[in-house]
PDB file of C-alpha atoms in Angstrom:
ATOM      1  CA  MET A   1     -10.755 -19.644  46.026  1.00 35.00           C
ATOM      2  CA  ARG A   2     -12.006 -15.650  45.574  1.00 37.00           C
ATOM      3  CA  ARG A   3      -8.501 -14.391  46.067  1.00 41.00           C
ATOM      4  CA  LEU A   4      -7.039 -16.920  44.035  1.00 34.00           C
ATOM      5  CA  LEU A   5      -9.942 -16.391  41.468  1.00 33.00           C
ATOM      6  CA  LEU A   6      -8.770 -12.870  41.455  1.00 34.00           C
ATOM      7  CA  GLY A   7      -5.305 -13.624  40.936  1.00 38.00           C
ATOM      8  CA  VAL A   8      -5.884 -15.549  37.867  1.00 32.00           C
ATOM      9  CA  VAL A   9      -8.095 -12.844  36.522  1.00 33.00           C
ATOM     10  CA  LEU A  10      -5.046 -10.686  37.228  1.00 32.00           C
ATOM     11  CA  CYS A  11      -2.192 -12.375  35.637  1.00 35.00           C
ATOM     12  CA  LEU A  12      -5.222 -13.010  32.532  1.00 29.00           C
ATOM     13  CA  LEU A  13      -5.170  -9.349  32.264  1.00 33.00           C
ATOM     14  CA  LEU A  14      -1.761  -8.457  32.421  1.00 34.00           C
ATOM     15  CA  VAL A  15      -0.464 -11.049  29.535  1.00 34.00           C
ATOM     16  CA  PRO A  16      -1.254  -9.652  26.631  1.00 37.00           C
ATOM     17  CA  ALA A  17      -3.362 -11.649  23.970  1.00 36.00           C
ATOM     18  CA  SER A  18      -1.434 -13.189  21.220  1.00 35.00           C
ATOM     19  CA  GLY A  19      -3.801 -12.194  18.914  1.00 39.00           C
ATOM     20  CA  ASP A  20      -3.870  -8.461  19.345  1.00 48.00           C
ATOM     21  CA  ALA A  21      -1.142  -7.960  17.016  1.00 45.00           C
ATOM     22  CA  ARG A  22      -2.668  -9.570  14.174  1.00 55.00           C
ATOM     23  CA  ASN A  23      -6.320  -8.441  14.953  1.00 83.00           C
ATOM     24  CA  TRP A  24      -6.718  -6.944  11.582  1.00 95.00           C
ATOM     25  CA  GLU A  25     -10.377  -5.790  11.229  1.00 95.00           C
ATOM     26  CA  ARG A  26     -10.565  -2.532  12.399  1.00 95.00           C
ATOM     27  CA  VAL A  27      -6.940  -1.325  10.652  1.00 97.00           C
ATOM     28  CA  VAL A  28      -8.396  -2.989   7.395  1.00 98.00           C
ATOM     29  CA  LEU A  29     -11.739  -1.308   7.738  1.00 97.00           C
ATOM     30  CA  THR A  30      -9.670   1.827   7.861  1.00 97.00           C
ATOM     31  CA  VAL A  31      -7.567   1.111   4.956  1.00 98.00           C
ATOM     32  CA  GLU A  32     -10.686   0.212   3.013  1.00 98.00           C
ATOM     33  CA  GLN A  33     -11.848   3.825   2.972  1.00 98.00           C
ATOM     34  CA  SER A  34      -8.828   5.237   1.488  1.00 98.00           C
ATOM     35  CA  ILE A  35      -8.159   2.179  -1.581  1.00 98.00           C
ATOM     36  CA  VAL A  36      -8.955   2.594  -4.797  1.00 98.00           C
ATOM     37  CA  ARG A  37      -8.918   0.801  -8.003  1.00 98.00           C
ATOM     38  CA  PHE A  38      -7.306   1.974 -10.960  1.00 97.00           C
ATOM     39  CA  ASP A  39      -8.728   0.989 -14.636  1.00 96.00           C
ATOM     40  CA  MET A  40      -5.999   1.251 -16.851  1.00 96.00           C
ATOM     41  CA  GLN A  41      -7.629   1.151 -21.155  1.00 93.00           C
ATOM     42  CA  PHE A  42      -4.641   0.342 -23.482  1.00 93.00           C
ATOM     43  CA  ALA A  43      -5.173   0.209 -27.079  1.00 86.00           C
ATOM     44  CA  GLU A  44      -5.626  -3.619 -27.002  1.00 82.00           C
ATOM     45  CA  GLU A  45      -6.330  -4.545 -23.395  1.00 88.00           C
ATOM     46  CA  PHE A  46      -7.207  -3.407 -19.700  1.00 91.00           C
ATOM     47  CA  ALA A  47      -5.771  -4.007 -16.819  1.00 93.00           C
ATOM     48  CA  SER A  48      -6.072  -2.859 -13.275  1.00 96.00           C
ATOM     49  CA  CYS A  49      -4.435  -1.818 -10.450  1.00 97.00           C
ATOM     50  CA  THR A  50      -4.759  -0.429  -6.531  1.00 98.00           C
ATOM     51  CA  GLY A  51      -3.979   3.055  -5.708  1.00 98.00           C
ATOM     52  CA  TRP A  52      -4.426   5.167  -2.148  1.00 98.00           C
ATOM     53  CA  SER A  53      -5.503   8.425  -1.049  1.00 98.00           C
ATOM     54  CA  ILE A  54      -2.600  10.658  -0.133  1.00 98.00           C
ATOM     55  CA  ASP A  55      -4.216  13.847   0.048  1.00 98.00           C
ATOM     56  CA  ALA A  56      -8.132  13.599   0.127  1.00 98.00           C
ATOM     57  CA  VAL A  57      -8.886  17.391  -0.208  1.00 97.00           C
ATOM     58  CA  ARG A  58      -7.221  17.727  -3.726  1.00 98.00           C
ATOM     59  CA  GLY A  59      -7.882  14.194  -4.799  1.00 98.00           C
ATOM     60  CA  HIS A  60      -4.555  13.225  -5.222  1.00 98.00           C
ATOM     61  CA  PHE A  61      -4.046   9.134  -5.439  1.00 98.00           C
ATOM     62  CA  MET A  62      -0.756   6.995  -5.480  1.00 98.00           C
ATOM     63  CA  THR A  63      -0.080   3.547  -7.439  1.00 98.00           C
ATOM     64  CA  ALA A  64       2.356   2.124  -9.232  1.00 98.00           C
ATOM     65  CA  LEU A  65       4.294   3.444 -12.469  1.00 97.00           C
ATOM     66  CA  HIS A  66       4.295   0.129 -13.876  1.00 96.00           C
ATOM     67  CA  CYS A  67       0.287   0.133 -14.007  1.00 95.00           C
ATOM     68  CA  TYR A  68       0.233   3.002 -16.177  1.00 95.00           C
ATOM     69  CA  GLN A  69       3.454   2.245 -18.247  1.00 94.00           C
ATOM     70  CA  PRO A  70       4.125  -1.307 -17.988  1.00 92.00           C
ATOM     71  CA  GLU A  71       6.593  -0.799 -20.954  1.00 88.00           C
ATOM     72  CA  PRO A  72       8.737   2.620 -22.132  1.00 86.00           C
ATOM     73  CA  ASP A  73       7.149   2.790 -24.967  1.00 85.00           C
ATOM     74  CA  LEU A  74       3.353   1.558 -23.639  1.00 88.00           C
ATOM     75  CA  VAL A  75       0.882   3.762 -21.467  1.00 91.00           C
ATOM     76  CA  ALA A  76      -2.657   3.761 -20.741  1.00 94.00           C
ATOM     77  CA  ASP A  77      -5.016   5.647 -23.074  1.00 91.00           C
ATOM     78  CA  HIS A  78      -7.423   6.010 -20.420  1.00 94.00           C
ATOM     79  CA  ILE A  79      -7.170   6.116 -16.848  1.00 95.00           C
ATOM     80  CA  ARG A  80     -10.284   5.686 -14.448  1.00 96.00           C
ATOM     81  CA  ILE A  81     -10.548   5.888 -10.825  1.00 96.00           C
ATOM     82  CA  GLY A  82     -13.751   3.893  -9.739  1.00 89.00           C
ATOM     83  CA  ASP A  83     -16.444   6.009 -12.188  1.00 92.00           C
ATOM     84  CA  GLU A  84     -13.918   9.384 -12.388  1.00 96.00           C
ATOM     85  CA  PRO A  85     -11.178   9.879 -15.003  1.00 97.00           C
ATOM     86  CA  ALA A  86      -7.690  10.695 -13.655  1.00 97.00           C
ATOM     87  CA  ARG A  87      -5.296  12.719 -14.557  1.00 97.00           C
ATOM     88  CA  LEU A  88      -1.415  12.106 -14.413  1.00 97.00           C
ATOM     89  CA  LEU A  89      -0.073  14.700 -11.936  1.00 98.00           C
ATOM     90  CA  TRP A  90       3.770  13.189 -11.537  1.00 98.00           C
ATOM     91  CA  ILE A  91       5.876   9.704 -12.031  1.00 97.00           C
ATOM     92  CA  SER A  92       9.064   8.648 -10.571  1.00 96.00           C
ATOM     93  CA  GLU A  93      10.750   6.095 -12.888  1.00 93.00           C
ATOM     94  CA  THR A  94      13.323   5.239 -10.348  1.00 90.00           C
ATOM     95  CA  LEU A  95      10.967   4.913  -7.645  1.00 93.00           C
ATOM     96  CA  ASP A  96       8.238   3.080  -9.712  1.00 95.00           C
ATOM     97  CA  VAL A  97       5.702   5.385  -8.564  1.00 97.00           C
ATOM     98  CA  ALA A  98       2.701   7.722 -10.274  1.00 98.00           C
ATOM     99  CA  ILE A  99       0.232  10.676  -8.682  1.00 98.00           C
ATOM    100  CA  PHE A 100      -3.152  10.958 -10.373  1.00 98.00           C
ATOM    101  CA  SER A 101      -6.284  13.338  -9.236  1.00 98.00           C
ATOM    102  CA  ALA A 102      -9.255  12.765  -9.468  1.00 98.00           C
ATOM    103  CA  ASN A 103     -12.762  14.711  -8.622  1.00 97.00           C
ATOM    104  CA  LEU A 104     -12.977  11.746  -5.967  1.00 97.00           C
ATOM    105  CA  HIS A 105     -12.190  12.392  -1.725  1.00 96.00           C
ATOM    106  CA  ARG A 106     -11.253   9.668   0.084  1.00 97.00           C
ATOM    107  CA  PRO A 107      -9.560   9.966   3.631  1.00 98.00           C
ATOM    108  CA  THR A 108      -5.746   9.435   3.875  1.00 98.00           C
ATOM    109  CA  LEU A 109      -3.590   6.894   5.816  1.00 97.00           C
ATOM    110  CA  PRO A 110      -1.017   7.804   8.513  1.00 96.00           C
ATOM    111  CA  VAL A 111       2.829   7.084   7.059  1.00 97.00           C
ATOM    112  CA  ARG A 112       5.239   5.573   9.341  1.00 94.00           C
ATOM    113  CA  ARG A 113       8.519   6.554   7.499  1.00 88.00           C
ATOM    114  CA  SER A 114      11.082   4.835   9.920  1.00 87.00           C
ATOM    115  CA  ARG A 115      12.402   1.509   9.097  1.00 83.00           C
ATOM    116  CA  ILE A 116      10.211  -1.076   9.055  1.00 87.00           C
ATOM    117  CA  GLY A 117      12.015  -4.222  11.246  1.00 91.00           C
ATOM    118  CA  ILE A 118      12.622  -7.670  10.439  1.00 94.00           C
ATOM    119  CA  GLY A 119       9.879  -9.648  11.542  1.00 96.00           C
ATOM    120  CA  LYS A 120       6.988  -6.716  11.756  1.00 96.00           C
ATOM    121  CA  ASP A 121       3.649  -7.430  11.134  1.00 97.00           C
ATOM    122  CA  ILE A 122       2.500  -6.174   7.700  1.00 98.00           C
ATOM    123  CA  GLY A 123      -0.743  -6.115   5.857  1.00 98.00           C
ATOM    124  CA  VAL A 124      -1.672  -5.155   1.852  1.00 98.00           C
ATOM    125  CA  LEU A 125      -5.322  -4.656   0.764  1.00 98.00           C
ATOM    126  CA  GLY A 126      -5.796  -4.451  -2.503  1.00 98.00           C
ATOM    127  CA  PHE A 127      -7.994  -5.283  -5.881  1.00 98.00           C
ATOM    128  CA  GLY A 128      -6.648  -8.660  -6.646  1.00 97.00           C
ATOM    129  CA  TYR A 129      -7.327 -10.519  -9.717  1.00 96.00           C
ATOM    130  CA  GLY A 130      -9.249  -6.594 -10.697  1.00 92.00           C
ATOM    131  CA  PHE A 131     -11.733  -7.680  -8.649  1.00 95.00           C
ATOM    132  CA  PRO A 132     -14.763  -4.932  -7.498  1.00 94.00           C
ATOM    133  CA  TYR A 133     -13.933  -5.739  -3.945  1.00 96.00           C
ATOM    134  CA  PRO A 134     -10.292  -5.569  -2.103  1.00 98.00           C
ATOM    135  CA  LEU A 135      -8.630  -8.676  -0.747  1.00 98.00           C
ATOM    136  CA  PHE A 136      -6.279  -8.863   2.461  1.00 98.00           C
ATOM    137  CA  VAL A 137      -3.288 -10.627   2.777  1.00 98.00           C
ATOM    138  CA  SER A 138      -0.621 -10.358   5.822  1.00 97.00           C
ATOM    139  CA  GLY A 139       2.457 -11.773   7.092  1.00 97.00           C
ATOM    140  CA  ASN A 140       5.516 -10.159   8.324  1.00 98.00           C
ATOM    141  CA  VAL A 141       8.590  -8.338   7.218  1.00 97.00           C
ATOM    142  CA  ALA A 142      11.602 -10.645   5.844  1.00 96.00           C
ATOM    143  CA  ALA A 143      13.873  -8.151   5.015  1.00 93.00           C
ATOM    144  CA  SER A 144      14.219  -3.690   4.981  1.00 89.00           C
ATOM    145  CA  GLY A 145      16.685  -1.334   3.742  1.00 82.00           C
ATOM    146  CA  ILE A 146      18.195  -3.384   1.096  1.00 80.00           C
ATOM    147  CA  ASP A 147      19.587  -2.779  -1.844  1.00 76.00           C
ATOM    148  CA  LEU A 148      18.625  -5.062  -4.835  1.00 74.00           C
ATOM    149  CA  PRO A 149      21.672  -6.312  -7.704  1.00 74.00           C
ATOM    150  CA  GLY A 150      21.295  -4.384 -10.829  1.00 68.00           C
ATOM    151  CA  ALA A 151      18.881  -1.598  -9.286  1.00 66.00           C
ATOM    152  CA  PRO A 152      19.873   1.585  -8.386  1.00 63.00           C
ATOM    153  CA  LYS A 153      21.134   1.891  -5.169  1.00 62.00           C
ATOM    154  CA  ALA A 154      19.768   3.616  -1.748  1.00 60.00           C
ATOM    155  CA  GLN A 155      15.821   2.471  -2.735  1.00 61.00           C
ATOM    156  CA  HIS A 156      15.435   1.258   0.341  1.00 84.00           C
ATOM    157  CA  TRP A 157      13.512  -2.121  -0.690  1.00 91.00           C
ATOM    158  CA  PHE A 158      11.536  -4.354   1.525  1.00 94.00           C
ATOM    159  CA  PHE A 159      10.727  -7.890   1.282  1.00 96.00           C
ATOM    160  CA  ALA A 160       7.452  -9.595   2.802  1.00 98.00           C
ATOM    161  CA  ASN A 161       7.411 -13.151   3.485  1.00 97.00           C
ATOM    162  CA  PHE A 162       3.640 -13.991   1.640  1.00 98.00           C
ATOM    163  CA  PRO A 163       2.864 -13.048  -2.274  1.00 98.00           C
ATOM    164  CA  TYR A 164       0.806 -10.943  -3.335  1.00 98.00           C
ATOM    165  CA  ILE A 165      -2.067 -11.201  -5.675  1.00 97.00           C
ATOM    166  CA  GLN A 166      -2.060  -9.841  -8.953  1.00 95.00           C
ATOM    167  CA  GLY A 167      -3.509  -6.777  -9.082  1.00 96.00           C
ATOM    168  CA  MET A 168      -2.449  -5.575  -5.973  1.00 98.00           C
ATOM    169  CA  SER A 169       0.431  -3.735  -7.451  1.00 97.00           C
ATOM    170  CA  GLY A 170       0.696   0.187  -5.847  1.00 98.00           C
ATOM    171  CA  ALA A 171      -1.206  -0.928  -2.938  1.00 98.00           C
ATOM    172  CA  PRO A 172      -0.279   0.202   0.451  1.00 98.00           C
ATOM    173  CA  VAL A 173       1.694  -1.863   2.689  1.00 98.00           C
ATOM    174  CA  PHE A 174       0.674  -1.121   6.078  1.00 98.00           C
ATOM    175  CA  ASN A 175       1.661  -2.280   9.657  1.00 97.00           C
ATOM    176  CA  SER A 176      -0.578  -3.432  12.737  1.00 95.00           C
ATOM    177  CA  ASN A 177      -1.245   0.414  13.595  1.00 95.00           C
ATOM    178  CA  GLY A 178      -2.609   1.086  10.097  1.00 97.00           C
ATOM    179  CA  GLU A 179       0.530   3.269   9.379  1.00 97.00           C
ATOM    180  CA  VAL A 180       1.600   3.014   5.212  1.00 98.00           C
ATOM    181  CA  VAL A 181       5.359   1.770   5.532  1.00 97.00           C
ATOM    182  CA  GLY A 182       5.598   1.061   1.900  1.00 97.00           C
ATOM    183  CA  ILE A 183       4.285   0.278  -1.431  1.00 97.00           C
ATOM    184  CA  ALA A 184       3.170  -3.316  -3.576  1.00 98.00           C
ATOM    185  CA  GLN A 185       5.346  -3.201  -6.514  1.00 97.00           C
ATOM    186  CA  SER A 186       5.986  -6.641  -7.639  1.00 95.00           C
ATOM    187  CA  SER A 187       5.486 -10.573  -6.126  1.00 96.00           C
ATOM    188  CA  ASN A 188       6.098 -13.945  -7.506  1.00 95.00           C
ATOM    189  CA  TYR A 189       4.520 -17.440  -5.764  1.00 95.00           C
ATOM    190  CA  ALA A 190       6.433 -17.366  -2.213  1.00 96.00           C
ATOM    191  CA  VAL A 191       7.259 -13.165  -1.588  1.00 96.00           C
ATOM    192  CA  GLY A 192       6.227  -9.992  -2.617  1.00 97.00           C
ATOM    193  CA  TRP A 193       8.686  -6.659  -2.326  1.00 95.00           C
ATOM    194  CA  GLY A 194       8.174  -2.690  -2.488  1.00 95.00           C
ATOM    195  CA  ARG A 195      10.200   0.256  -1.690  1.00 94.00           C
ATOM    196  CA  VAL A 196       9.437   1.508   1.835  1.00 94.00           C
ATOM    197  CA  ILE A 197       7.764   4.797   1.920  1.00 96.00           C
ATOM    198  CA  ASP A 198      10.354   7.296   3.295  1.00 94.00           C
ATOM    199  CA  PRO A 199      12.262   7.751  -0.198  1.00 93.00           C
ATOM    200  CA  ILE A 200       8.873   8.379  -2.103  1.00 96.00           C
ATOM    201  CA  PHE A 201       7.511  10.531   0.628  1.00 96.00           C
ATOM    202  CA  LYS A 202      10.724  12.591  -0.106  1.00 95.00           C
ATOM    203  CA  ALA A 203      10.568  12.594  -3.805  1.00 96.00           C
ATOM    204  CA  SER A 204       7.074  14.007  -3.610  1.00 97.00           C
ATOM    205  CA  ARG A 205       5.889  15.597  -0.540  1.00 97.00           C
ATOM    206  CA  HIS A 206       4.393  18.283  -2.436  1.00 96.00           C
ATOM    207  CA  TYR A 207       1.639  16.251  -3.690  1.00 98.00           C
ATOM    208  CA  TRP A 208       0.716  14.814   0.058  1.00 98.00           C
ATOM    209  CA  ALA A 209      -1.748  16.276   2.425  1.00 96.00           C
ATOM    210  CA  GLU A 210      -0.287  18.746   5.071  1.00 85.00           C
ATOM    211  CA  PRO A 211       0.158  16.298   8.314  1.00 73.00           C
TER     212      PRO A 211
END
């Protein structure tokens, strides 16, 4: 009987737990230390988005450009990250990303620049609905490394099989290891999408922390 029980225990130890790949608690706690809420004040309205630290020493943060500039002739008058005023450093209209600096220092997140495979677990943590605390959503990669009709070529879009929450624009999309694989940029009621991180990293490398 003891041998039988020992054999069962060994078998259970050798079989990976089904929940391990989706046990997000540790990863979310790490990502939470890096993300920030951007508050954008326009002439007649207020908006908020999410961003994350890409250089802890210099206080650089990335978010989606459309949060700061929703229309070609409409840009935010005042930008704050928490209680700190933020200064625009760099934008890419093609990639829909912007980098700001602030007197705020948050830990950065590792980046995975290789292509994310279809079916892989991904999560997004951001300040949905402008809440002062972040919300977490997760699912799988539905499509990766594609071009959208009418969009510039070779932008390496990905689709998630779950929607983002309003206010999550600019949030990092990360895998179950806590590595950033993309950025949340748009969503409808069924799916979310954005660009994978590699072309963004290449275009803005100067503003990221040294590895």
